[in-house]
N, CA, C and O atoms as a DFTB+ gen file, in Angstrom:
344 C
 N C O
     1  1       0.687      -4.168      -2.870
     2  2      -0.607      -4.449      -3.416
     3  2      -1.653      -4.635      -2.324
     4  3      -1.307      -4.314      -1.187
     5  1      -2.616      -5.005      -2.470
     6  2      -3.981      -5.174      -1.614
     7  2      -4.010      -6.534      -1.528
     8  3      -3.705      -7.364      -2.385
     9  1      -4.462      -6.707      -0.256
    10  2      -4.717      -7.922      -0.307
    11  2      -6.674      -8.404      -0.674
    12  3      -7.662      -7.798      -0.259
    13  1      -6.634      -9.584      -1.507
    14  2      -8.557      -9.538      -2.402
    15  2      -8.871     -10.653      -2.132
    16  3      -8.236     -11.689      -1.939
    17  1     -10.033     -10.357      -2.125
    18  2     -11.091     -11.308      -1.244
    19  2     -12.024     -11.971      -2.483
    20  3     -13.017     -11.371      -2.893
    21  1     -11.615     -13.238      -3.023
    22  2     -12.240     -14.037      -4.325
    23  2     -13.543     -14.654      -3.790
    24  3     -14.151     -15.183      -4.720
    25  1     -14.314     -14.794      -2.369
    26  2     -15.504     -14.972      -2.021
    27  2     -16.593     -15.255      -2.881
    28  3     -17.222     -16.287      -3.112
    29  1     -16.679     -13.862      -3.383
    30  2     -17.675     -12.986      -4.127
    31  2     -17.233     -12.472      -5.117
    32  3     -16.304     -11.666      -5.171
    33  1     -17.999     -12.991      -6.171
    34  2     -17.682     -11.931      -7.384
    35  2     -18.790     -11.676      -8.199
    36  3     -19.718     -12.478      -8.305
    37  1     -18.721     -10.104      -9.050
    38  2     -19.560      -9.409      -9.851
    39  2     -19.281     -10.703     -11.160
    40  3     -18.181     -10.973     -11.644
    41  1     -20.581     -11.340     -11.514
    42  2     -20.385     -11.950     -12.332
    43  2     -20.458     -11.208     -13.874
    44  3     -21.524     -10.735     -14.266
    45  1     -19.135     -11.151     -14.766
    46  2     -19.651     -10.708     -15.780
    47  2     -20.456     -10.645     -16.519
    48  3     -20.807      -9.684     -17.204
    49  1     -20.941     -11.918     -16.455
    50  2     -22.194     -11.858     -17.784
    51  2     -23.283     -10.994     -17.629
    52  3     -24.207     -10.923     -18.440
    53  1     -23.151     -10.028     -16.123
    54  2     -24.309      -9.107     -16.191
    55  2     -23.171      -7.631     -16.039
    56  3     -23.584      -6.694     -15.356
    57  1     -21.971      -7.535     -16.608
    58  2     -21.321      -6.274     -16.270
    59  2     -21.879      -5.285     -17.252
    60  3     -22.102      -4.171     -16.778
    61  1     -22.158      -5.468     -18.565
    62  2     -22.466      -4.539     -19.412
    63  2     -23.984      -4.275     -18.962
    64  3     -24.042      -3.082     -19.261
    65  1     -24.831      -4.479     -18.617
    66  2     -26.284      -4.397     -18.074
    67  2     -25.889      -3.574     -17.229
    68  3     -26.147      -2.406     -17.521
    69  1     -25.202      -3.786     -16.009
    70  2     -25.064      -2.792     -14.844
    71  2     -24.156      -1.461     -15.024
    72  3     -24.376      -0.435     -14.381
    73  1     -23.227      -1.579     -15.866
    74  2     -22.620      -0.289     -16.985
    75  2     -24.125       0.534     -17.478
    76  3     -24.640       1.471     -16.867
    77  1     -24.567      -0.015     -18.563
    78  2     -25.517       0.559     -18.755
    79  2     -26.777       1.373     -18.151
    80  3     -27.475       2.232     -18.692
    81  1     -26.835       0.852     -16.924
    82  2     -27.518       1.498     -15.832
    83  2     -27.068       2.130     -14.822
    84  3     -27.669       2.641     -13.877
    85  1     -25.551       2.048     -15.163
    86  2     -24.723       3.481     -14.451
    87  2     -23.655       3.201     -13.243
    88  3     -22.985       3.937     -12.519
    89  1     -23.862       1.394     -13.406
    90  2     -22.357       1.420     -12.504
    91  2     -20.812       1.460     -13.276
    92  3     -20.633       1.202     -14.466
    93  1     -20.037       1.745     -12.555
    94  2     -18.868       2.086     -12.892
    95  2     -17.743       1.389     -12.817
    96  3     -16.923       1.999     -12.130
    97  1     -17.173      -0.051     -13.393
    98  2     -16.370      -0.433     -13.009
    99  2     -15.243       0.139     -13.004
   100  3     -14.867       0.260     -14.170
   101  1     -14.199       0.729     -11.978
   102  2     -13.094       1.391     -11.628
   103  2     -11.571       0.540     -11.207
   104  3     -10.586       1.162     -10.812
   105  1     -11.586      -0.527     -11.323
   106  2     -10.963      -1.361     -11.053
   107  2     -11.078      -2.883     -11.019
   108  3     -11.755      -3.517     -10.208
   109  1     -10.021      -3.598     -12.410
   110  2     -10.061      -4.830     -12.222
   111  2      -8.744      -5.545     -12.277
   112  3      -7.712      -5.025     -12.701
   113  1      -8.894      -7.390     -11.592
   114  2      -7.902      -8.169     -11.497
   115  2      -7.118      -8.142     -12.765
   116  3      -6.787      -9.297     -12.499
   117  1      -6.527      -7.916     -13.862
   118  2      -6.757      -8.202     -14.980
   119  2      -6.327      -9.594     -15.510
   120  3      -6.634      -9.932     -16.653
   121  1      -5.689     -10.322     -14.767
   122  2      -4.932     -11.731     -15.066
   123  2      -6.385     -12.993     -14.873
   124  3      -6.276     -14.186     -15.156
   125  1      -7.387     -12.469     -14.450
   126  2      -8.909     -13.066     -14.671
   127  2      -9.480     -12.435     -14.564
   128  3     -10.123     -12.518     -13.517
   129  1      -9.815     -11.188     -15.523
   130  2     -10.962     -10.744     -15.494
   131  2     -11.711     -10.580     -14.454
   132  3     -12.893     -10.874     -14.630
   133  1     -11.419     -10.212     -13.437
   134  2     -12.632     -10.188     -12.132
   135  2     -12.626      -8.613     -11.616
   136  3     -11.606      -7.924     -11.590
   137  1     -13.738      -8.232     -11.273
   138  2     -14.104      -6.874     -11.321
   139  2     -13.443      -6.357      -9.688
   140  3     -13.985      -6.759      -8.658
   141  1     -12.531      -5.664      -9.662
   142  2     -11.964      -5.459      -7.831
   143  2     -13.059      -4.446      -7.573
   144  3     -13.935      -4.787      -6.779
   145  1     -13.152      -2.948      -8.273
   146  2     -13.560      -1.763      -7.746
   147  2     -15.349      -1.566      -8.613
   148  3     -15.628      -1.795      -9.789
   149  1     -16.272      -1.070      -7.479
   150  2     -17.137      -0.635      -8.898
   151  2     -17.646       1.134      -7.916
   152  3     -17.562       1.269      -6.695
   153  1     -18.061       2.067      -8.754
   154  2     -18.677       3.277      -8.386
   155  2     -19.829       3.119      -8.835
   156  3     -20.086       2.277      -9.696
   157  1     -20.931       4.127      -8.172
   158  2     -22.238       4.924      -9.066
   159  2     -21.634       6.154      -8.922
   160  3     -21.642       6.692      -7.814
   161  1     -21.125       6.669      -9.846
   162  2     -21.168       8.388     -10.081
   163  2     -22.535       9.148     -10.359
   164  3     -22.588      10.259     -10.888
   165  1     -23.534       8.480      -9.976
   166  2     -24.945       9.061      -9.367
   167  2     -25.259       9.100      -8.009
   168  3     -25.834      10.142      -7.692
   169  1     -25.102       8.445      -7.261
   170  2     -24.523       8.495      -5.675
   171  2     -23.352       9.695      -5.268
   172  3     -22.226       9.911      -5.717
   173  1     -24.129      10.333      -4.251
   174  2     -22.617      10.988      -3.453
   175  2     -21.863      10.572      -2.885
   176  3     -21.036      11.391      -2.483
   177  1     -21.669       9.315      -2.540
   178  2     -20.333       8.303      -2.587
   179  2     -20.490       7.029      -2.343
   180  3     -20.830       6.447      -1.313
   181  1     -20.275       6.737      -3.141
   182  2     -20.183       4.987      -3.460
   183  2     -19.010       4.086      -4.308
   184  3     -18.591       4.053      -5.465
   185  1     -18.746       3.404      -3.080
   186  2     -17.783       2.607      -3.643
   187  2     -18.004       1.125      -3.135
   188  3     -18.470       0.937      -2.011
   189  1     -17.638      -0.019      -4.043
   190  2     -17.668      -1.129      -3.460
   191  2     -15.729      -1.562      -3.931
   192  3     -15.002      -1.137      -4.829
   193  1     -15.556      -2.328      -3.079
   194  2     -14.241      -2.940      -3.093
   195  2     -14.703      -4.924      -2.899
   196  3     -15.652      -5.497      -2.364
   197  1     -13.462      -5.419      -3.648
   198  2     -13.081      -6.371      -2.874
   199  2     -12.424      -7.030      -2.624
   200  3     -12.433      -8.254      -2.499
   201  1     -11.182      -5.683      -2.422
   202  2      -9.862      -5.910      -1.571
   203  2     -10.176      -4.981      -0.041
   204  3     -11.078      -4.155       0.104
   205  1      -9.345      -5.318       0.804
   206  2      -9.263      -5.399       2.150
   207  2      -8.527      -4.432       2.812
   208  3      -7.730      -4.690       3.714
   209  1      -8.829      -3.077       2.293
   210  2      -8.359      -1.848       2.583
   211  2      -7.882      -1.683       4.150
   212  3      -6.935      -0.943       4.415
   213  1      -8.603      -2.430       5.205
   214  2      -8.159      -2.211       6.662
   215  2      -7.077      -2.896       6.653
   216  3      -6.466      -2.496       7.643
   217  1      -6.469      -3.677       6.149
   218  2      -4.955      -4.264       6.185
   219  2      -4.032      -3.304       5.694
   220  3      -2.823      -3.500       5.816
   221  1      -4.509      -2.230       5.122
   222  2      -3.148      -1.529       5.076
   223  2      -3.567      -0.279       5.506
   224  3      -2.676       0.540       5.279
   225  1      -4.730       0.318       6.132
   226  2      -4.706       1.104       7.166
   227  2      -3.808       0.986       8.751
   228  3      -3.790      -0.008       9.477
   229  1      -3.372       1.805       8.907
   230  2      -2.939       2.217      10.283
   231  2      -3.345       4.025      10.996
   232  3      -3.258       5.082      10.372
   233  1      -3.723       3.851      12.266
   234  2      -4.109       5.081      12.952
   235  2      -3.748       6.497      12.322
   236  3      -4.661       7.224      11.929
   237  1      -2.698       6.804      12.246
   238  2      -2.085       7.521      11.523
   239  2      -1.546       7.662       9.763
   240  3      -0.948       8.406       8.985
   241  1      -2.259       6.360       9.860
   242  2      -1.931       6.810       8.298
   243  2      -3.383       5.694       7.518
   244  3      -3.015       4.557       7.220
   245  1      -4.774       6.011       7.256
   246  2      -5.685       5.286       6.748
   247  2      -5.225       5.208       5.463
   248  3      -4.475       6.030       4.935
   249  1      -5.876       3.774       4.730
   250  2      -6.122       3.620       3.654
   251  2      -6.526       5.156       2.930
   252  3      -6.874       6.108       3.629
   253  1      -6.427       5.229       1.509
   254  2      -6.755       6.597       0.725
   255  2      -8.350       6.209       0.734
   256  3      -9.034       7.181       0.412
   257  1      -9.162       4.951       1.043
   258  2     -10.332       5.066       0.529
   259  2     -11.102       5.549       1.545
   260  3     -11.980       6.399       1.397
   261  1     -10.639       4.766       3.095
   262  2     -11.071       5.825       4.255
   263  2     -11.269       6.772       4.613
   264  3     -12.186       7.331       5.214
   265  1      -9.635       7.197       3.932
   266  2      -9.807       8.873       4.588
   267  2     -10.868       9.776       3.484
   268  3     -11.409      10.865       3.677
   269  1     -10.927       8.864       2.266
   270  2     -11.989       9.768       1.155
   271  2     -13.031       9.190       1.627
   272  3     -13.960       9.627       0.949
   273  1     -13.473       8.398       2.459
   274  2     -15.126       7.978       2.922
   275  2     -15.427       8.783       3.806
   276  3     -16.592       9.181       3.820
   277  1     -14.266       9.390       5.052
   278  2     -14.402      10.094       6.111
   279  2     -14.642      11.428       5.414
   280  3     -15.717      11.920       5.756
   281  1     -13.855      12.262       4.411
   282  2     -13.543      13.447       4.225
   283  2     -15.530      13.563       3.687
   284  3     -16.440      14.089       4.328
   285  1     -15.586      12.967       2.544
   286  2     -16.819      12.642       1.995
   287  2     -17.691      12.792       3.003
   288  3     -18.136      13.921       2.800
   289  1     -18.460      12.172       4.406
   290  2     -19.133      12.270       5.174
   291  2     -18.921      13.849       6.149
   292  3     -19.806      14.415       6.790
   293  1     -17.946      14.140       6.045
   294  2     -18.160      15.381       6.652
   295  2     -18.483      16.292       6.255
   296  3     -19.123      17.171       6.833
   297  1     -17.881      16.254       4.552
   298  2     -18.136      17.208       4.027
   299  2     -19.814      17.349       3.138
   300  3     -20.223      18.207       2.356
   301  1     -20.434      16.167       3.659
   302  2     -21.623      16.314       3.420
   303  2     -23.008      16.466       4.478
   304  3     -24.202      16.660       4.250
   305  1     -21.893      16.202       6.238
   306  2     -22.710      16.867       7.224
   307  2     -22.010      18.755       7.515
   308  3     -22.045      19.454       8.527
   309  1     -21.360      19.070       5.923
   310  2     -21.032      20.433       6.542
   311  2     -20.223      21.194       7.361
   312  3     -20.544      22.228       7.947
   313  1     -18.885      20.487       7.376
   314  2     -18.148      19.925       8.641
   315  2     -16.454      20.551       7.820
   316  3     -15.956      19.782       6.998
   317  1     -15.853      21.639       8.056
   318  2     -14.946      21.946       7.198
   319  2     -14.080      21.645       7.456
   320  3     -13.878      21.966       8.627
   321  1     -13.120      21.031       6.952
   322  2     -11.953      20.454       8.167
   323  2     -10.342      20.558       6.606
   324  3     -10.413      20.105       5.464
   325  1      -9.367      21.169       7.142
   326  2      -8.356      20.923       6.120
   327  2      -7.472      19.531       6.239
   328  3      -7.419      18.829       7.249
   329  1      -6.855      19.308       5.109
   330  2      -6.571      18.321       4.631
   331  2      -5.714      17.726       5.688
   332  3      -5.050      18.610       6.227
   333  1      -5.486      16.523       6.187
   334  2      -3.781      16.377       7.287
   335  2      -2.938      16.142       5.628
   336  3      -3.340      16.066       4.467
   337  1      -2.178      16.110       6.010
   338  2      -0.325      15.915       5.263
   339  2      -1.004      13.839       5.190
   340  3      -1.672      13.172       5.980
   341  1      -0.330      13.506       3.759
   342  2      -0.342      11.830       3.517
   343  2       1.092      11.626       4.650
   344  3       1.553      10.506       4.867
């Protein structure tokens, strides 16, 4: 699992407001209700987390959200590069 960071949280009582205006919740705690992941699928990439993806990155092998933040930035400075092997 991930390790999550309870700091901060998307307070529900405004989740359906921010749904409605196009964020995306993509992931939650479900044992309290607390929102882990959110997207704008109006943005060319956006993600918020708040679990701690660099704890289970290593050099050779990044988190999946990294290597989709990296792939994402290149492929939007134009930059063609094939996939490495997971």
């Amino acid at each position: 699992g991930e390790r999550h960071r309870h700091r901060y949280e998307l307070n529900n009582a405004y989740r359906a407001t921010l749904e409605a205006h196009g964020m995306r919740v993509t992931g939650i705690y479900p044992e309290q209700d607390l929102v882990e992941v959110v997207e704008l699928p109006s943005h060319p990439w956006f993600v918020g987390t708040q679990f701690h993806g660099e704890y289970r990155s290593r050099p050779n092998r990044p988190h999946p959200l990294y290597r989709a933040f990296i792939g994402a930035a290149l492929r939007h400075a134009g930059v063609t590069v094939s996939q490495p092997p997971l």
